[in-house]
């Protein structure tokens, strides 16, 4: 049993803390947000993540997991401290490291014994060395420590599974003993462990996310061409995916990627390259294609209605989060799309299974309705933004009957075009032509 402290109990920190506790360690989660910690002590999860509450409850009851706002308490006997605070985008696209710096300072001021400091947050290449400098500078007396990079690869909505069954664990440190100790923590996961230097580990994280974002923008570009030529991008992706060199994952065309990682990580990587005088063309194209998806969505609604102005039109949004099984609204395409529709004159209403409260703060003029059926009533157009499973099972006949016009734009390709036509919808997906037929 190892003693671990996790600083930051957000999407990444809380999963990390709960999963390490479940592996039999004694874990204390620290956050500067008192309300969050108070909630966690009383079993209230600050985020929606499938399976998280059960995992936290189980490990708190077993005495392996606790929470605090006090660095002194958290570091009392910890051997490892994971830094998992947020690293949002700064003004120029660079990662804002102020929270990482604050955490490193507090760790330095409160550490009471030898410590391995592990960076989980996604930080620019070189940050590990910088953190080591901050810690050394702020210690009251010199206590030995090491900094190891261990980037997270947790998808929201599937984060517990991703933690427990990782494709790989990346560890960056030139201190072999420290890297070995962190590797030991991960041994029960039975995954390949790559040990490299700090900067290379930090780069692996950026390169991985940028590559996945590139796959998404690639298939979205192919979707556009499919629309022009009358081919079906879902079949194209399936056909491509059987080639193991390509792989089937992250080839779903749609309204583009959002969330707390891809947008900021691609931007931050481009920024790092530019600071060195490079022009990272591919990364810029990836971002541009992704931004265009949001405009494409608004334009498609106009095309379906054969109108440029949406005055007097009501559009209903099915789903608001950037992906299913999360309540996270960060960088969700739905936000820009709703704003774009409103700017064109439309009245926008929405339904999301989990995130309506949060979304209402970002979209004050969008009316949130408690069921998809109430939401669809009187709409001219419905649009799918998020592939929530419950949307696959809707009574679409009932929905069609209460709509003003039977127009449906499926931004995530969750429905079958033939079936939708048979139900009497004028349906458009993304990149879904068929044998030369082009759906306009
Ligand atoms: C994480 C990573 O850290 C980020 O680098 C990665 O790219 C995406 O995921 P995330 O867990 O999503 O961030 O962040 P968030 O949900 O905002 O949680 C961060 C937590 O850290 C918050 O609860 C915040 O209160 C806490 N925090 C912040 C501290 O405890 N101390 C600080 O100094 C700042
Ligand atoms: C991502 C990384 O996958 C994960 O390893 C970690 O680094 C955190 O960031 P996350 O943002 O939670 O995870 O979700 P992910 O499943 O990667 O999806 C990101 C976005 O891409 C979503 O908006 C999703 O809808 C979109 N996406 C994904 C597509 O548009 N098409 C796809 O084929 C896959």
CSV table of C-alpha atoms and ligand atoms in Angstrom, one decimal:
chain,number,residue,atom,x,y,z
A,1,UNK,CA,0.0,0.0,0.0
A,2,UNK,CA,1.5,3.3,-1.1
A,3,UNK,CA,0.5,6.7,0.2
A,4,UNK,CA,-0.6,9.1,-2.6
A,5,UNK,CA,-1.9,12.6,-2.7
A,6,UNK,CA,-3.7,13.9,-5.8
A,7,UNK,CA,-3.9,17.7,-6.2
A,8,UNK,CA,-7.0,18.8,-8.1
A,9,UNK,CA,-10.2,16.8,-7.9
A,10,UNK,CA,-11.6,17.7,-11.4
A,11,UNK,CA,-12.2,15.2,-14.2
A,12,UNK,CA,-8.7,13.9,-14.2
A,13,UNK,CA,-7.7,14.2,-10.6
A,14,UNK,CA,-10.8,12.6,-9.1
A,15,UNK,CA,-10.6,9.6,-11.4
A,16,UNK,CA,-6.9,9.2,-10.7
A,17,UNK,CA,-7.5,9.4,-6.9
A,18,UNK,CA,-10.4,6.9,-6.9
A,19,UNK,CA,-8.7,4.4,-9.2
A,20,UNK,CA,-5.4,4.4,-7.3
A,21,UNK,CA,-7.4,3.9,-4.1
A,22,UNK,CA,-9.2,1.0,-5.8
A,23,UNK,CA,-5.9,-0.6,-6.6
A,24,UNK,CA,-5.3,-0.8,-2.8
A,25,UNK,CA,-3.4,2.5,-2.1
A,26,UNK,CA,-4.2,5.0,0.5
A,27,UNK,CA,-5.1,8.2,-1.4
A,28,UNK,CA,-6.0,11.7,-0.3
A,29,UNK,CA,-7.5,14.0,-2.9
A,30,UNK,CA,-6.8,17.7,-2.4
A,31,UNK,CA,-8.6,20.7,-3.9
A,32,UNK,CA,-8.6,24.4,-3.2
A,33,UNK,CA,-12.3,24.5,-3.9
A,34,UNK,CA,-13.8,24.0,-0.5
A,35,UNK,CA,-17.3,23.4,-1.8
A,36,UNK,CA,-16.1,20.6,-4.0
A,37,UNK,CA,-14.2,18.9,-1.1
A,38,UNK,CA,-17.2,19.4,1.3
A,39,UNK,CA,-19.4,17.7,-1.3
A,40,UNK,CA,-17.0,14.8,-1.9
A,41,UNK,CA,-16.7,14.2,1.9
A,42,UNK,CA,-20.5,13.8,1.8
A,43,UNK,CA,-20.6,11.6,-1.3
A,44,UNK,CA,-21.6,14.3,-3.7
A,45,UNK,CA,-19.7,14.0,-7.1
A,46,UNK,CA,-18.7,17.3,-8.6
A,47,UNK,CA,-18.9,15.8,-12.1
A,48,UNK,CA,-21.0,13.2,-14.0
A,49,UNK,CA,-18.9,10.2,-14.9
A,50,UNK,CA,-20.4,6.7,-15.2
A,51,UNK,CA,-19.3,4.5,-12.3
A,52,UNK,CA,-17.5,7.2,-10.4
A,53,UNK,CA,-19.8,7.6,-7.4
A,54,UNK,CA,-19.8,3.8,-6.7
A,55,UNK,CA,-16.0,3.8,-7.0
A,56,UNK,CA,-15.6,6.8,-4.6
A,57,UNK,CA,-18.1,5.5,-2.1
A,58,UNK,CA,-16.5,2.0,-2.0
A,59,UNK,CA,-13.0,3.3,-1.4
A,60,UNK,CA,-14.1,6.0,1.1
A,61,UNK,CA,-16.0,3.3,3.1
A,62,UNK,CA,-12.9,1.1,3.0
A,63,UNK,CA,-10.8,3.9,4.4
A,64,UNK,CA,-8.5,4.1,1.4
A,65,UNK,CA,-9.8,7.4,0.0
A,66,UNK,CA,-10.3,10.8,1.7
A,67,UNK,CA,-10.4,14.4,0.7
A,68,UNK,CA,-9.0,17.6,2.1
A,69,UNK,CA,-8.3,21.3,1.3
A,70,UNK,CA,-5.2,21.2,3.5
A,71,UNK,CA,-1.8,20.7,1.9
A,72,UNK,CA,-0.2,20.0,5.3
A,73,UNK,CA,-2.7,17.2,6.0
A,74,UNK,CA,-2.5,15.9,2.4
A,75,UNK,CA,1.3,15.7,2.3
A,76,UNK,CA,1.8,14.4,5.9
A,77,UNK,CA,2.9,10.9,4.9
A,78,UNK,CA,2.5,11.0,1.2
A,79,UNK,CA,5.2,9.4,-0.9
A,80,UNK,CA,3.7,10.5,-4.2
A,81,UNK,CA,1.9,13.6,-5.2
A,82,UNK,CA,0.1,13.8,-8.6
A,83,UNK,CA,-0.6,17.3,-9.9
A,84,UNK,CA,-3.9,17.2,-11.8
A,85,UNK,CA,-5.0,20.8,-11.8
A,86,UNK,CA,-6.5,22.4,-14.9
A,87,UNK,CA,-4.3,23.9,-17.7
A,88,UNK,CA,-6.7,26.0,-19.7
A,89,UNK,CA,-5.8,27.9,-22.9
A,90,UNK,CA,-4.2,31.3,-22.4
A,91,UNK,CA,-4.8,34.3,-24.6
A,92,UNK,CA,-2.5,33.2,-27.4
A,93,UNK,CA,-3.4,29.5,-27.3
A,94,UNK,CA,-0.5,28.7,-24.9
A,95,UNK,CA,-1.4,26.6,-21.9
A,96,UNK,CA,-2.1,28.7,-18.8
A,97,UNK,CA,0.3,27.3,-16.2
A,98,UNK,CA,-0.7,29.4,-13.2
A,99,UNK,CA,-2.6,26.6,-11.4
A,100,UNK,CA,0.3,24.2,-11.9
A,101,UNK,CA,2.7,26.8,-10.5
A,102,UNK,CA,0.4,27.4,-7.5
A,103,UNK,CA,0.2,23.7,-6.8
A,104,UNK,CA,4.0,23.2,-7.2
A,105,UNK,CA,4.6,26.1,-4.7
A,106,UNK,CA,2.2,24.8,-2.2
A,107,UNK,CA,3.7,21.3,-2.5
A,108,UNK,CA,7.1,22.8,-1.9
A,109,UNK,CA,6.0,24.7,1.1
A,110,UNK,CA,4.2,21.8,2.8
A,111,UNK,CA,6.2,18.7,2.0
A,112,UNK,CA,7.5,17.0,5.1
A,113,UNK,CA,9.6,14.2,3.6
A,114,UNK,CA,11.0,12.8,0.4
A,115,UNK,CA,8.5,13.1,-2.4
A,116,UNK,CA,7.9,12.1,-6.0
A,117,UNK,CA,6.0,14.8,-7.8
A,118,UNK,CA,4.1,13.5,-10.8
A,119,UNK,CA,2.7,15.8,-13.5
A,120,UNK,CA,-0.7,14.5,-14.8
A,121,UNK,CA,-1.9,17.8,-16.2
A,122,UNK,CA,-1.2,18.3,-19.9
A,123,UNK,CA,1.6,20.8,-19.8
A,124,UNK,CA,3.9,22.3,-22.4
A,125,UNK,CA,7.1,20.5,-23.2
A,126,UNK,CA,9.7,21.7,-20.6
A,127,UNK,CA,7.2,22.2,-17.7
A,128,UNK,CA,8.5,19.3,-15.7
A,129,UNK,CA,11.9,21.0,-15.4
A,130,UNK,CA,10.2,24.3,-14.6
A,131,UNK,CA,8.1,22.6,-11.8
A,132,UNK,CA,11.3,21.2,-10.4
A,133,UNK,CA,12.7,24.7,-10.3
A,134,UNK,CA,9.6,26.1,-8.5
A,135,UNK,CA,9.7,23.4,-5.9
A,136,UNK,CA,13.4,23.8,-5.2
A,137,UNK,CA,13.0,27.5,-4.9
A,138,UNK,CA,10.0,27.4,-2.5
A,139,UNK,CA,11.1,24.7,-0.1
A,140,UNK,CA,11.8,26.1,3.4
A,141,UNK,CA,14.6,23.5,3.8
A,142,UNK,CA,16.0,21.2,1.1
A,143,UNK,CA,14.1,17.9,1.1
A,144,UNK,CA,14.9,15.5,-1.8
A,145,UNK,CA,12.3,15.2,-4.5
A,146,UNK,CA,11.9,14.1,-8.1
A,147,UNK,CA,9.6,15.2,-10.9
A,148,UNK,CA,8.1,12.6,-13.2
A,149,UNK,CA,5.7,13.2,-16.1
A,150,UNK,CA,2.8,10.8,-16.4
A,151,UNK,CA,0.3,12.2,-18.8
A,152,UNK,CA,-3.3,11.2,-18.7
A,153,UNK,CA,-5.2,9.5,-21.5
A,154,UNK,CA,-8.6,9.4,-20.0
A,155,UNK,CA,-11.7,9.9,-22.2
A,156,UNK,CA,-14.5,11.6,-20.3
A,157,UNK,CA,-17.5,9.2,-20.1
A,158,UNK,CA,-15.1,6.2,-20.3
A,159,UNK,CA,-12.4,7.4,-17.9
A,160,UNK,CA,-12.5,4.6,-15.3
A,161,UNK,CA,-12.2,2.0,-18.0
A,162,UNK,CA,-9.4,4.0,-19.6
A,163,UNK,CA,-7.5,4.3,-16.3
A,164,UNK,CA,-7.9,0.6,-15.4
A,165,UNK,CA,-7.1,-0.7,-18.9
A,166,UNK,CA,-4.7,1.8,-20.5
A,167,UNK,CA,-3.2,1.2,-23.9
A,168,UNK,CA,0.1,2.3,-22.3
A,169,UNK,CA,1.6,4.2,-19.4
A,170,UNK,CA,4.0,6.9,-20.3
A,171,UNK,CA,6.6,8.0,-17.7
A,172,UNK,CA,9.1,10.7,-18.2
A,173,UNK,CA,12.1,11.2,-15.9
A,174,UNK,CA,15.8,10.9,-15.9
A,175,UNK,CA,15.7,9.8,-12.3
A,176,UNK,CA,15.5,6.1,-12.9
A,177,UNK,CA,14.7,5.2,-9.3
A,178,UNK,CA,11.7,7.7,-9.2
A,179,UNK,CA,10.5,6.4,-12.6
A,180,UNK,CA,10.7,2.9,-11.3
A,181,UNK,CA,8.7,3.7,-8.2
A,182,UNK,CA,5.9,5.3,-10.3
A,183,UNK,CA,6.0,2.3,-12.7
A,184,UNK,CA,5.4,0.1,-9.6
A,185,UNK,CA,2.2,2.0,-8.9
A,186,UNK,CA,1.0,1.1,-12.4
A,187,UNK,CA,2.1,-2.5,-12.5
A,188,UNK,CA,-1.4,-3.9,-11.5
A,189,UNK,CA,-2.8,-2.4,-14.7
A,190,UNK,CA,-0.7,-4.8,-16.8
A,191,UNK,CA,-0.1,-2.3,-19.5
A,192,UNK,CA,3.1,-1.5,-21.5
A,193,UNK,CA,5.1,1.1,-19.6
A,194,UNK,CA,7.3,3.5,-21.7
A,195,UNK,CA,10.0,5.2,-19.7
A,196,UNK,CA,11.6,8.2,-21.3
A,197,UNK,CA,12.9,11.6,-20.5
A,198,UNK,CA,10.5,14.4,-19.1
A,199,UNK,CA,10.2,16.4,-22.3
A,200,UNK,CA,9.6,13.4,-24.5
A,201,UNK,CA,6.8,12.2,-22.2
A,202,UNK,CA,5.2,15.6,-22.3
A,203,UNK,CA,5.5,15.6,-26.1
A,204,UNK,CA,3.9,12.1,-26.4
A,205,UNK,CA,0.8,13.5,-24.8
A,206,UNK,CA,0.5,16.4,-27.2
A,207,UNK,CA,1.4,14.3,-30.3
A,208,UNK,CA,-1.2,11.7,-29.3
A,209,UNK,CA,-4.1,14.1,-28.9
A,210,UNK,CA,-3.0,16.1,-32.0
A,211,UNK,CA,-3.0,12.9,-34.0
A,212,UNK,CA,-6.5,11.9,-32.8
A,213,UNK,CA,-7.8,15.4,-33.6
A,214,UNK,CA,-6.2,15.0,-37.0
A,215,UNK,CA,-8.0,11.8,-37.7
A,216,UNK,CA,-11.3,13.5,-36.8
A,217,UNK,CA,-10.6,16.5,-39.1
A,218,UNK,CA,-9.4,14.2,-41.8
A,219,UNK,CA,-12.7,12.2,-41.8
A,220,UNK,CA,-14.6,15.4,-41.7
A,221,UNK,CA,-12.8,16.6,-44.8
A,222,UNK,CA,-13.6,13.3,-46.4
A,223,UNK,CA,-17.2,13.7,-45.4
A,224,UNK,CA,-17.4,17.0,-47.3
A,225,UNK,CA,-16.0,15.4,-50.4
A,226,UNK,CA,-18.4,12.4,-49.9
A,227,UNK,CA,-21.3,14.9,-49.9
A,228,UNK,CA,-20.1,16.4,-53.2
A,229,UNK,CA,-19.6,13.1,-54.9
A,230,UNK,CA,-22.5,11.1,-53.4
A,231,UNK,CA,-20.7,8.6,-51.2
A,232,UNK,CA,-21.4,7.6,-47.6
A,233,UNK,CA,-18.7,8.6,-45.2
A,234,UNK,CA,-19.8,6.1,-42.5
A,235,UNK,CA,-19.2,3.2,-44.9
A,236,UNK,CA,-16.0,4.8,-46.1
A,237,UNK,CA,-14.7,5.0,-42.5
A,238,UNK,CA,-15.8,1.4,-41.8
A,239,UNK,CA,-14.0,0.2,-44.9
A,240,UNK,CA,-10.9,2.1,-44.1
A,241,UNK,CA,-10.9,1.0,-40.4
A,242,UNK,CA,-10.4,-2.6,-41.2
A,243,UNK,CA,-6.9,-1.7,-42.3
A,244,UNK,CA,-5.0,-2.1,-39.1
A,245,UNK,CA,-2.5,0.6,-40.2
A,246,UNK,CA,-5.4,3.0,-40.2
A,247,UNK,CA,-7.6,1.7,-37.4
A,248,UNK,CA,-11.4,2.1,-37.0
A,249,UNK,CA,-11.4,4.5,-34.1
A,250,UNK,CA,-11.8,8.3,-34.2
A,251,UNK,CA,-13.1,8.2,-37.8
A,252,UNK,CA,-16.6,9.4,-37.0
A,253,UNK,CA,-17.5,12.4,-39.1
A,254,UNK,CA,-19.8,14.9,-37.5
A,255,UNK,CA,-19.8,18.5,-36.1
A,256,UNK,CA,-16.2,18.3,-34.9
A,257,UNK,CA,-14.3,17.7,-31.7
A,258,UNK,CA,-14.8,19.7,-28.5
A,259,UNK,CA,-14.0,19.1,-24.9
A,260,UNK,CA,-11.3,20.1,-22.4
A,261,UNK,CA,-8.4,18.5,-24.3
A,262,UNK,CA,-8.3,18.4,-28.1
A,263,UNK,CA,-9.1,22.1,-28.8
A,264,UNK,CA,-6.6,23.4,-26.3
A,265,UNK,CA,-3.9,20.7,-26.9
A,266,UNK,CA,-3.8,21.2,-30.6
A,267,UNK,CA,-3.7,25.0,-30.1
A,268,UNK,CA,-0.9,24.7,-27.5
A,269,UNK,CA,1.2,22.4,-29.7
A,270,UNK,CA,0.9,24.8,-32.6
A,271,UNK,CA,1.9,27.7,-30.2
A,272,UNK,CA,4.9,25.8,-29.0
A,273,UNK,CA,6.0,25.2,-32.6
A,274,UNK,CA,5.4,28.9,-33.5
A,275,UNK,CA,7.5,30.1,-30.6
A,276,UNK,CA,10.3,28.2,-32.2
A,277,UNK,CA,9.7,29.9,-35.5
A,278,UNK,CA,7.9,27.1,-37.2
A,279,UNK,CA,4.7,27.2,-39.2
A,280,UNK,CA,2.8,24.0,-38.2
A,281,UNK,CA,0.6,23.8,-41.3
A,282,UNK,CA,-1.1,20.5,-40.5
A,283,UNK,CA,-2.1,21.5,-37.0
A,284,UNK,CA,-3.6,24.8,-38.4
A,285,UNK,CA,-5.6,22.9,-41.0
A,286,UNK,CA,-6.9,20.5,-38.3
A,287,UNK,CA,-8.1,23.5,-36.3
A,288,UNK,CA,-9.6,25.3,-39.3
A,289,UNK,CA,-11.5,22.2,-40.5
A,290,UNK,CA,-12.8,21.8,-37.0
A,291,UNK,CA,-13.9,25.4,-36.7
A,292,UNK,CA,-15.7,25.1,-40.0
A,293,UNK,CA,-17.8,22.2,-38.8
A,294,UNK,CA,-19.7,24.6,-36.6
A,295,UNK,CA,-20.5,27.0,-39.5
A,296,UNK,CA,-21.3,24.0,-41.7
A,297,UNK,CA,-24.0,22.9,-39.1
A,298,UNK,CA,-25.7,26.3,-39.1
A,299,UNK,CA,-25.5,26.5,-42.9
A,300,UNK,CA,-27.0,23.0,-43.2
A,301,UNK,CA,-30.0,24.1,-41.2
A,302,UNK,CA,-30.4,27.0,-43.6
A,303,UNK,CA,-30.0,24.7,-46.6
A,304,UNK,CA,-32.6,22.3,-45.3
A,305,UNK,CA,-35.1,25.2,-44.9
A,306,UNK,CA,-34.0,26.8,-48.2
A,307,UNK,CA,-33.7,30.1,-46.3
A,308,UNK,CA,-30.8,32.3,-45.4
A,309,UNK,CA,-32.6,34.1,-42.6
A,310,UNK,CA,-33.9,31.9,-39.8
A,311,UNK,CA,-36.4,34.6,-38.5
A,312,UNK,CA,-39.6,32.8,-37.3
A,313,UNK,CA,-37.9,29.4,-37.3
A,314,UNK,CA,-37.6,27.2,-34.2
A,315,UNK,CA,-34.6,24.8,-34.0
A,316,UNK,CA,-34.5,22.1,-31.4
A,317,UNK,CA,-31.1,20.8,-30.2
A,318,UNK,CA,-30.8,17.2,-29.2
A,319,UNK,CA,-27.8,17.1,-26.9
A,320,UNK,CA,-25.5,19.9,-25.7
A,321,UNK,CA,-22.4,18.3,-24.3
A,322,UNK,CA,-19.3,17.8,-26.5
A,323,UNK,CA,-19.8,14.0,-26.3
A,324,UNK,CA,-22.1,11.6,-24.6
A,325,UNK,CA,-21.7,10.3,-21.0
A,326,UNK,CA,-20.3,13.5,-19.6
A,327,UNK,CA,-21.8,16.8,-18.2
A,328,UNK,CA,-18.8,18.7,-19.5
A,329,UNK,CA,-19.7,21.7,-21.7
A,330,UNK,CA,-16.2,22.9,-22.3
A,331,UNK,CA,-15.7,23.8,-26.0
A,332,UNK,CA,-18.9,22.0,-26.9
A,333,UNK,CA,-19.7,22.6,-30.6
A,334,UNK,CA,-23.4,22.9,-29.6
A,335,UNK,CA,-22.6,26.3,-27.9
A,336,UNK,CA,-21.3,28.0,-31.1
A,337,UNK,CA,-24.0,26.3,-33.2
A,338,UNK,CA,-26.8,27.5,-30.9
A,339,UNK,CA,-25.3,31.0,-31.0
A,340,UNK,CA,-24.9,30.9,-34.8
A,341,UNK,CA,-28.5,29.8,-35.2
A,342,UNK,CA,-29.7,32.6,-33.0
A,343,UNK,CA,-27.5,35.1,-34.9
A,344,UNK,CA,-29.4,34.1,-38.0
A,345,UNK,CA,-32.7,34.8,-36.3
A,346,UNK,CA,-33.8,31.4,-35.1
A,347,UNK,CA,-35.4,30.6,-31.8
A,348,UNK,CA,-33.4,27.8,-30.2
A,349,UNK,CA,-34.6,25.2,-27.7
A,350,UNK,CA,-32.7,22.3,-26.3
A,351,UNK,CA,-32.7,19.0,-24.4
A,352,UNK,CA,-29.7,17.2,-22.9
A,353,UNK,CA,-29.9,14.3,-20.5
A,354,UNK,CA,-27.3,15.7,-18.0
A,355,UNK,CA,-26.0,19.1,-18.8
A,356,UNK,CA,-28.9,21.5,-19.1
A,357,UNK,CA,-28.3,23.4,-15.9
A,358,UNK,CA,-24.6,24.0,-16.8
A,359,UNK,CA,-25.5,24.8,-20.4
A,360,UNK,CA,-28.2,27.3,-19.4
A,361,UNK,CA,-25.5,29.5,-18.0
A,362,UNK,CA,-23.7,29.6,-21.3
A,363,UNK,CA,-26.8,29.9,-23.4
A,364,UNK,CA,-29.2,32.1,-21.5
A,365,UNK,CA,-31.5,32.6,-24.4
A,366,UNK,CA,-31.9,28.9,-25.2
A,367,UNK,CA,-35.0,27.3,-23.7
A,368,UNK,CA,-34.2,24.0,-21.9
A,369,UNK,CA,-37.0,21.4,-22.0
A,370,UNK,CA,-37.3,18.4,-19.6
A,371,UNK,CA,-37.9,15.8,-22.3
A,372,UNK,CA,-36.9,15.4,-26.0
A,373,UNK,CA,-40.6,15.1,-26.8
A,374,UNK,CA,-41.5,18.4,-25.2
A,375,UNK,CA,-38.5,20.0,-26.8
A,376,UNK,CA,-39.4,18.8,-30.3
A,377,UNK,CA,-43.0,20.1,-30.2
A,378,UNK,CA,-43.5,22.9,-32.7
A,379,UNK,CA,-39.9,22.8,-34.0
A,380,UNK,CA,-39.1,23.4,-37.7
A,381,UNK,CA,-35.8,21.6,-37.5
A,382,UNK,CA,-34.3,19.1,-35.0
A,383,UNK,CA,-30.5,18.8,-34.8
A,384,UNK,CA,-28.5,16.0,-33.1
A,385,UNK,CA,-25.4,17.5,-31.5
A,386,UNK,CA,-24.4,14.7,-29.1
A,387,UNK,CA,-24.7,10.9,-29.7
A,388,UNK,CA,-26.4,10.1,-26.4
A,389,UNK,CA,-27.7,6.6,-26.5
A,390,UNK,CA,-31.2,7.6,-25.4
A,391,UNK,CA,-31.6,9.5,-28.7
A,392,UNK,CA,-31.2,6.2,-30.6
A,393,UNK,CA,-34.3,4.8,-29.0
A,394,UNK,CA,-36.7,7.8,-29.3
A,395,UNK,CA,-40.2,7.4,-30.6
A,396,UNK,CA,-39.4,9.3,-33.8
A,397,UNK,CA,-42.9,8.9,-35.2
A,398,UNK,CA,-44.3,10.8,-32.2
A,399,UNK,CA,-41.6,13.4,-32.5
A,400,UNK,CA,-42.3,13.9,-36.2
A,401,UNK,CA,-46.1,14.3,-35.6
A,402,UNK,CA,-45.6,17.2,-33.1
A,403,UNK,CA,-43.0,19.1,-35.2
A,404,UNK,CA,-44.0,22.0,-37.4
A,405,UNK,CA,-41.9,20.6,-40.2
A,406,UNK,CA,-40.3,17.1,-40.3
A,407,UNK,CA,-36.7,18.3,-40.8
A,408,UNK,CA,-33.9,16.5,-39.0
A,409,UNK,CA,-30.2,17.3,-39.2
A,410,UNK,CA,-28.2,14.5,-37.6
A,411,UNK,CA,-24.8,16.0,-36.8
A,412,UNK,CA,-23.5,12.8,-35.4
A,413,UNK,CA,-24.9,10.3,-37.9
A,414,UNK,CA,-26.8,8.3,-35.3
A,415,UNK,CA,-29.8,7.5,-37.5
A,416,UNK,CA,-30.3,5.4,-40.6
A,417,UNK,CA,-31.1,7.7,-43.5
A,418,UNK,CA,-33.4,5.1,-45.2
A,419,UNK,CA,-35.4,4.6,-42.0
A,420,UNK,CA,-35.7,8.3,-41.4
A,421,UNK,CA,-37.0,8.8,-44.9
A,422,UNK,CA,-39.5,5.9,-44.4
A,423,UNK,CA,-40.7,7.7,-41.2
A,424,UNK,CA,-41.4,10.8,-43.3
A,425,UNK,CA,-38.5,12.9,-42.2
A,426,UNK,CA,-36.5,15.1,-44.5
A,427,UNK,CA,-33.2,13.9,-43.1
A,428,UNK,CA,-29.6,14.9,-43.5
A,429,UNK,CA,-26.6,13.4,-41.9
A,430,UNK,CA,-23.0,14.3,-42.3
A,431,UNK,CA,-21.2,13.1,-45.5
A,432,UNK,CA,-24.0,10.6,-46.3
A,433,UNK,CA,-24.6,10.4,-50.0
A,434,UNK,CA,-25.4,7.0,-51.5
A,435,UNK,CA,-24.3,5.7,-54.9
A,436,UNK,CA,-24.2,9.1,-56.4
A,437,UNK,CA,-27.3,10.4,-54.7
A,438,UNK,CA,-26.5,13.7,-53.1
A,439,UNK,CA,-28.9,14.8,-50.3
A,440,UNK,CA,-29.4,18.5,-50.5
B,1,LIG,C1,-7.3,18.0,-16.6
B,1,LIG,C2,-5.8,18.2,-16.7
B,1,LIG,O1,-5.2,18.6,-15.6
B,1,LIG,C3,-5.6,19.1,-17.9
B,1,LIG,O2,-4.2,19.4,-18.1
B,1,LIG,C4,-6.0,18.1,-19.0
B,1,LIG,O3,-5.5,18.5,-20.2
B,1,LIG,C5,-7.5,18.0,-18.9
B,1,LIG,O4,-7.8,17.5,-17.7
B,1,LIG,P1,-9.5,18.7,-15.5
B,1,LIG,O5,-9.4,17.6,-14.6
B,1,LIG,O6,-10.4,18.6,-16.7
B,1,LIG,O7,-8.0,19.0,-16.1
B,1,LIG,O8,-9.6,20.1,-14.8
B,1,LIG,P2,-10.8,20.6,-13.9
B,1,LIG,O9,-11.9,19.7,-13.9
B,1,LIG,O10,-10.9,22.0,-14.1
B,1,LIG,O11,-10.1,20.3,-12.4
B,1,LIG,C6,-9.0,21.0,-11.9
B,1,LIG,C7,-9.2,21.0,-10.4
B,1,LIG,O12,-8.0,21.5,-9.8
B,1,LIG,C8,-10.4,21.9,-9.9
B,1,LIG,O13,-11.2,21.1,-9.0
B,1,LIG,C9,-9.7,23.0,-9.2
B,1,LIG,O14,-10.4,23.5,-8.1
B,1,LIG,C10,-8.4,22.4,-8.7
B,1,LIG,N1,-7.3,23.3,-8.4
B,1,LIG,C11,-7.0,24.3,-9.3
B,1,LIG,C12,-6.5,23.1,-7.3
B,1,LIG,O15,-6.8,22.3,-6.5
B,1,LIG,N2,-5.5,24.0,-7.0
B,1,LIG,C13,-5.2,25.0,-7.9
B,1,LIG,O16,-4.2,25.7,-7.6
B,1,LIG,C14,-5.9,25.1,-9.0
B,2,LIG,C1,-9.5,13.1,-25.0
B,2,LIG,C2,-8.5,12.0,-25.3
B,2,LIG,O1,-9.1,11.0,-26.1
B,2,LIG,C3,-8.0,11.4,-24.0
B,2,LIG,O2,-7.0,10.4,-24.3
B,2,LIG,C4,-7.5,12.4,-23.0
B,2,LIG,O3,-6.2,12.9,-23.5
B,2,LIG,C5,-8.5,13.6,-22.9
B,2,LIG,O4,-8.9,14.1,-24.2
B,2,LIG,P1,-12.1,13.4,-24.4
B,2,LIG,O5,-11.9,14.8,-24.8
B,2,LIG,O6,-12.7,13.1,-23.1
B,2,LIG,O7,-10.7,12.6,-24.4
B,2,LIG,O8,-13.0,12.7,-25.5
B,2,LIG,P2,-12.8,11.9,-26.9
B,2,LIG,O9,-13.5,10.7,-26.8
B,2,LIG,O10,-11.4,11.8,-27.2
B,2,LIG,O11,-13.6,12.9,-27.9
B,2,LIG,C6,-13.1,14.2,-28.1
B,2,LIG,C7,-14.0,14.9,-29.1
B,2,LIG,O12,-13.9,14.3,-30.4
B,2,LIG,C8,-15.5,14.8,-28.8
B,2,LIG,O13,-16.1,16.1,-29.1
B,2,LIG,C9,-16.0,13.8,-29.8
B,2,LIG,O14,-17.4,13.9,-30.2
B,2,LIG,C10,-15.1,14.0,-31.0
B,2,LIG,N1,-14.9,12.8,-31.8
B,2,LIG,C11,-14.3,11.7,-31.4
B,2,LIG,C12,-15.4,12.9,-33.2
B,2,LIG,O15,-15.9,13.9,-33.6
B,2,LIG,N2,-15.2,11.8,-33.9
B,2,LIG,C13,-14.6,10.6,-33.5
B,2,LIG,O16,-14.4,9.7,-34.3
B,2,LIG,C14,-14.1,10.6,-32.2
